[in-house]
Short mmCIF file of C-alpha atoms in Angstrom, two decimals:
data_model
loop_
_atom_site.label_atom_id
_atom_site.label_comp_id
_atom_site.label_asym_id
_atom_site.label_seq_id
_atom_site.Cartn_x
_atom_site.Cartn_y
_atom_site.Cartn_z
CA UNK A 1440 -0.04 -0.03 0.06
CA UNK A 1441 1.12 3.57 -0.60
CA UNK A 1442 1.48 5.48 2.53
CA UNK A 1443 0.89 9.26 2.63
CA UNK A 1444 2.65 11.33 5.23
CA UNK A 1445 1.65 15.00 5.88
CA UNK A 1446 3.73 17.54 7.77
CA UNK A 1447 3.12 19.31 9.95
CA UNK A 1448 0.30 17.49 11.81
CA UNK A 1449 -0.84 20.77 13.19
CA UNK A 1450 0.05 24.26 12.44
CA UNK A 1451 -0.58 27.60 14.18
CA UNK A 1452 -0.89 30.68 11.96
CA UNK A 1453 -2.54 34.12 11.69
CA UNK A 1454 -4.92 35.84 9.30
CA UNK A 1455 -2.74 37.10 6.40
CA UNK A 1456 0.02 34.51 6.75
CA UNK A 1457 1.34 32.42 3.97
CA UNK A 1458 1.12 28.68 4.79
CA UNK A 1459 2.47 25.62 3.15
CA UNK A 1460 1.44 21.87 4.00
CA UNK A 1461 3.62 19.09 2.70
CA UNK A 1462 2.38 15.61 1.70
CA UNK A 1463 4.80 12.81 0.95
CA UNK A 1464 4.08 9.50 -0.78
CA UNK A 1465 5.93 6.32 0.09
CA UNK A 1466 6.44 5.75 -3.67
CA UNK A 1467 6.09 7.75 -6.86
CA UNK A 1468 2.44 8.69 -7.65
CA UNK A 1469 3.11 11.01 -10.56
CA UNK A 1470 0.57 13.75 -10.16
CA UNK A 1471 -2.30 11.58 -8.76
CA UNK A 1472 -2.68 13.79 -5.70
CA UNK A 1473 -5.77 15.53 -4.29
CA UNK A 1474 -6.22 17.93 -1.46
CA UNK A 1475 -9.35 18.36 0.65
CA UNK A 1476 -10.33 20.75 3.33
CA UNK A 1477 -12.65 19.62 6.23
CA UNK A 1478 -14.26 21.96 8.80
CA UNK A 1479 -15.48 20.61 12.20
CA UNK A 1480 -18.68 18.63 11.78
CA UNK A 1481 -18.63 18.98 7.94
CA UNK A 1482 -17.77 16.75 5.10
CA UNK A 1483 -14.47 17.14 3.26
CA UNK A 1484 -14.48 19.43 0.39
CA UNK A 1485 -12.27 19.01 -2.60
CA UNK A 1486 -9.85 21.84 -3.12
CA UNK A 1487 -7.30 20.67 -5.75
CA UNK A 1488 -7.07 17.44 -7.86
CA UNK A 1489 -4.25 16.18 -10.10
CA UNK A 1490 -1.74 17.93 -7.82
CA UNK A 1491 -2.28 21.46 -9.00
CA UNK A 1492 -5.72 21.94 -10.57
CA UNK A 1493 -7.93 24.12 -8.58
CA UNK A 1494 -11.51 22.89 -8.26
CA UNK A 1495 -14.16 25.19 -9.56
CA UNK A 1496 -15.26 27.77 -6.94
CA UNK A 1497 -12.12 27.45 -4.81
CA UNK A 1498 -10.41 30.78 -4.06
CA UNK A 1499 -7.15 31.39 -5.98
CA UNK A 1500 -5.29 31.84 -2.67
CA UNK A 1501 -5.08 28.09 -2.73
CA UNK A 1502 -2.51 26.52 -4.91
CA UNK A 1503 -0.91 22.94 -5.15
CA UNK A 1504 2.34 21.73 -6.63
CA UNK A 1505 4.53 18.71 -6.88
CA UNK A 1506 4.88 15.42 -8.53
CA UNK A 1507 6.44 12.05 -7.78
CA UNK A 1508 6.62 11.71 -4.00
CA UNK A 1509 6.49 15.17 -2.75
CA UNK A 1510 3.60 17.73 -2.86
CA UNK A 1511 2.62 21.00 -1.38
CA UNK A 1512 -0.52 22.84 -0.56
CA UNK A 1513 -0.02 26.61 -0.27
CA UNK A 1514 -2.52 29.15 1.08
CA UNK A 1515 -1.07 32.51 0.02
CA UNK A 1516 -2.86 34.78 2.52
CA UNK A 1517 -4.89 33.04 5.30
CA UNK A 1518 -8.49 34.09 5.73
CA UNK A 1519 -10.56 33.34 8.80
CA UNK A 1520 -12.51 30.70 6.99
CA UNK A 1521 -9.44 28.82 6.12
CA UNK A 1522 -8.80 27.45 9.59
CA UNK A 1523 -9.68 23.80 9.12
CA UNK A 1524 -8.14 20.31 8.72
CA UNK A 1525 -6.48 19.56 5.42
CA UNK A 1526 -5.96 16.09 3.91
CA UNK A 1527 -3.96 14.82 0.90
CA UNK A 1528 -5.17 11.80 -0.97
CA UNK A 1529 -3.34 9.67 -3.53
CA UNK A 1530 -5.39 8.21 -6.47
CA UNK A 1531 -2.53 6.31 -8.17
CA UNK A 1532 -2.98 2.96 -6.53
CA UNK A 1533 -5.89 2.48 -4.29
CA UNK A 1534 -6.92 5.64 -2.65
CA UNK A 1535 -5.12 6.41 0.70
CA UNK A 1536 -5.31 9.62 2.66
CA UNK A 1537 -2.83 11.49 4.65
CA UNK A 1538 -3.33 11.69 8.34
CA UNK A 1539 -4.43 15.34 8.06
CA UNK A 1540 -2.98 18.73 9.05
CA UNK A 1541 -5.01 20.86 11.46
CA UNK A 1542 -4.58 24.59 10.80
CA UNK A 1543 -5.37 26.56 13.88
CA UNK A 1544 -5.38 30.29 14.73
CA UNK B 1175 -26.06 20.38 -8.86
CA UNK B 1176 -25.27 16.93 -7.76
CA UNK B 1177 -26.15 16.14 -4.04
CA UNK B 1178 -25.60 12.97 -1.98
CA UNK B 1179 -27.43 12.06 1.22
CA UNK B 1180 -26.50 9.10 3.51
CA UNK B 1181 -29.33 7.25 5.37
CA UNK B 1182 -29.39 4.17 7.59
CA UNK B 1183 -29.26 3.12 11.30
CA UNK B 1184 -27.21 5.00 13.59
CA UNK B 1185 -26.70 2.10 16.02
CA UNK B 1186 -25.54 -1.35 14.96
CA UNK B 1187 -24.99 -4.34 17.30
CA UNK B 1188 -21.61 -6.06 17.37
CA UNK B 1189 -21.45 -8.92 14.85
CA UNK B 1190 -24.22 -7.67 12.88
CA UNK B 1191 -24.28 -6.02 9.50
CA UNK B 1192 -23.90 -2.32 8.94
CA UNK B 1193 -26.00 -1.18 6.03
CA UNK B 1194 -26.23 2.34 4.60
CA UNK B 1195 -27.66 4.00 1.51
CA UNK B 1196 -26.68 6.93 -0.33
CA UNK B 1197 -29.34 8.79 -2.46
CA UNK B 1198 -28.16 10.70 -5.41
CA UNK B 1199 -30.04 13.84 -6.45
CA UNK B 1200 -29.53 16.38 -9.25
CA UNK B 1201 -28.28 13.85 -11.67
CA UNK B 1202 -28.47 10.28 -12.74
CA UNK B 1203 -26.34 7.61 -10.96
CA UNK B 1204 -25.69 5.90 -14.26
CA UNK B 1205 -24.55 8.97 -16.01
CA UNK B 1206 -21.26 8.88 -17.92
CA UNK B 1207 -18.08 8.18 -16.11
CA UNK B 1208 -19.45 8.57 -12.54
CA UNK B 1209 -18.14 6.09 -10.06
CA UNK B 1210 -19.36 5.94 -6.39
CA UNK B 1211 -17.49 5.57 -3.15
CA UNK B 1212 -17.73 5.19 0.57
CA UNK B 1213 -15.24 6.84 3.00
CA UNK B 1214 -15.33 6.73 6.76
CA UNK B 1215 -13.80 8.71 9.60
CA UNK B 1216 -13.61 7.22 13.20
CA UNK B 1217 -14.24 9.96 15.78
CA UNK B 1218 -11.40 12.37 16.14
CA UNK B 1219 -9.42 10.47 13.38
CA UNK B 1220 -8.57 10.70 9.71
CA UNK B 1221 -10.28 9.49 6.60
CA UNK B 1222 -10.29 5.99 5.39
CA UNK B 1223 -11.55 4.73 1.94
CA UNK B 1224 -13.89 1.81 2.35
CA UNK B 1225 -14.33 1.13 -1.29
CA UNK B 1226 -15.69 2.40 -4.66
CA UNK B 1227 -17.84 1.01 -7.42
CA UNK B 1228 -16.74 1.98 -10.88
CA UNK B 1229 -18.98 2.88 -13.68
CA UNK B 1230 -17.97 -0.35 -15.33
CA UNK B 1231 -19.54 -2.25 -12.44
CA UNK B 1232 -16.23 -3.27 -11.06
CA UNK B 1233 -15.40 -2.63 -7.47
CA UNK B 1234 -12.33 -1.76 -5.44
CA UNK B 1235 -12.30 -2.36 -1.55
CA UNK B 1236 -9.96 -1.43 1.06
CA UNK B 1237 -7.76 -4.61 1.55
CA UNK B 1238 -8.12 -4.26 5.31
CA UNK B 1239 -11.96 -4.62 4.95
CA UNK B 1240 -12.03 -7.03 1.98
CA UNK B 1241 -14.30 -9.83 2.57
CA UNK B 1242 -16.69 -7.75 4.80
CA UNK B 1243 -17.58 -5.07 2.37
CA UNK B 1244 -20.11 -4.90 -0.49
CA UNK B 1245 -20.90 -1.87 -2.47
CA UNK B 1246 -23.80 -2.00 -4.97
CA UNK B 1247 -25.79 0.37 -7.13
CA UNK B 1248 -29.70 0.51 -7.49
CA UNK B 1249 -30.14 2.36 -10.73
CA UNK B 1250 -33.89 2.75 -10.54
CA UNK B 1251 -33.73 4.31 -7.09
CA UNK B 1252 -30.65 6.51 -8.07
CA UNK B 1253 -29.10 5.05 -5.00
CA UNK B 1254 -25.92 3.01 -3.98
CA UNK B 1255 -25.35 1.10 -0.84
CA UNK B 1256 -22.74 -0.13 1.55
CA UNK B 1257 -22.85 -3.34 3.54
CA UNK B 1258 -20.23 -4.18 6.16
CA UNK B 1259 -20.61 -7.50 7.86
CA UNK B 1260 -19.46 -8.63 11.34
CA UNK B 1261 -19.41 -5.12 12.67
CA UNK B 1262 -17.21 -4.30 15.69
CA UNK B 1263 -16.55 -1.32 17.76
CA UNK B 1264 -13.71 -0.43 15.45
CA UNK B 1265 -16.28 0.30 12.72
CA UNK B 1266 -17.74 3.10 14.74
CA UNK B 1267 -17.25 6.17 12.58
CA UNK B 1268 -18.94 8.87 10.45
CA UNK B 1269 -19.56 7.29 7.02
CA UNK B 1270 -19.56 9.52 3.92
CA UNK B 1271 -20.60 8.70 0.38
CA UNK B 1272 -19.09 10.49 -2.49
CA UNK B 1273 -18.96 10.58 -6.23
CA UNK B 1274 -15.71 9.25 -7.48
CA UNK B 1275 -15.04 11.21 -10.67
CA UNK B 1276 -12.61 9.83 -13.18
CA UNK B 1277 -11.40 12.38 -15.68
CA UNK B 1278 -12.40 11.72 -19.22
CA UNK B 1279 -8.98 12.77 -20.52
CA UNK B 1280 -7.02 10.47 -18.34
CA UNK B 1281 -7.17 8.42 -15.14
CA UNK B 1282 -6.85 11.36 -12.66
CA UNK B 1283 -9.67 10.88 -10.24
CA UNK B 1284 -11.04 12.42 -7.05
CA UNK B 1285 -13.97 12.43 -4.77
CA UNK B 1286 -16.42 15.22 -5.20
CA UNK B 1287 -19.12 16.02 -4.09
CA UNK B 1288 -19.57 14.27 -0.68
CA UNK B 1289 -22.63 13.71 1.35
CA UNK B 1290 -22.93 15.28 4.84
CA UNK B 1291 -22.08 12.08 6.57
CA UNK B 1292 -23.82 9.76 9.03
CA UNK B 1293 -22.49 8.60 12.38
CA UNK B 1294 -22.80 4.90 12.92
CA UNK B 1295 -22.04 3.47 16.37
CA UNK B 1296 -21.45 -0.21 16.92
CA UNK B 1297 -22.32 -1.08 20.43
CA UNK B 1298 -24.69 -3.47 22.33
#
C-alpha cells in the first residue's frame, strides 16, 4: 500500500499568513494527488485535484504543486474561513489519505 | 447540482451487518463516467476509503476490509449502498458517500461532491 505522510500534523498561523503543508508519498504517484479541506462537523471539500488543478469555486489563494513523491498545498494569505483540517489523498494505486494537518489560529 | 445524502441506522450491534444507503439527486447515478465511493472517519481520526464502485460495475475495496464489504448500485432508485458484515466497535465512524469522478482525459480521479455524513455507532 502507498503511505501518505503529511507535515506538519498541526500548524498555528494568523490571518494574512502564507502557509505551506507538505504531503509525501511512500512511492512515486506521478501527479495523482488531491487535497481536501474539512471543517468541524462537515464533510471534506475538494480543493485541488491532479496535484495542481484548482476545483471550480475554490479561491485562488489556494495552490498545489509537486509530482512524484513530494507535494505541497499553499495558502497565500490566510483568511478566517481557512482554519480547518487539510487532507491529501493519492489516487494512483488504491486511494489512501494522509493523516491530516490541523490549521489553527 | 449533484447532491448526495446518506441514510441508515445510527446504531448497530456487534457482529451484525452495517447497512447504509446513499441517495443521489440532481443527476443520474448511471450518467457517464461517474463512479461511487464510501469513506469513513472514526471519531477524532482521519479519513479511510472503504471502497468504490466504478461505472464499469467493477469494485475496489480497502484490503483491510475486503471480505466484509459490499458496495452495490440501485439504478432505478438512483441510490448506492454499503454493507459491512461482522461489525465491531472499530467500525464506529462517520460514514460518507461521495462521487468518485474519473477524468475523461485520463485516469486522474477524485472524490467530489460528498454527502454530509452519518454517524454509525457499533455497540450492544
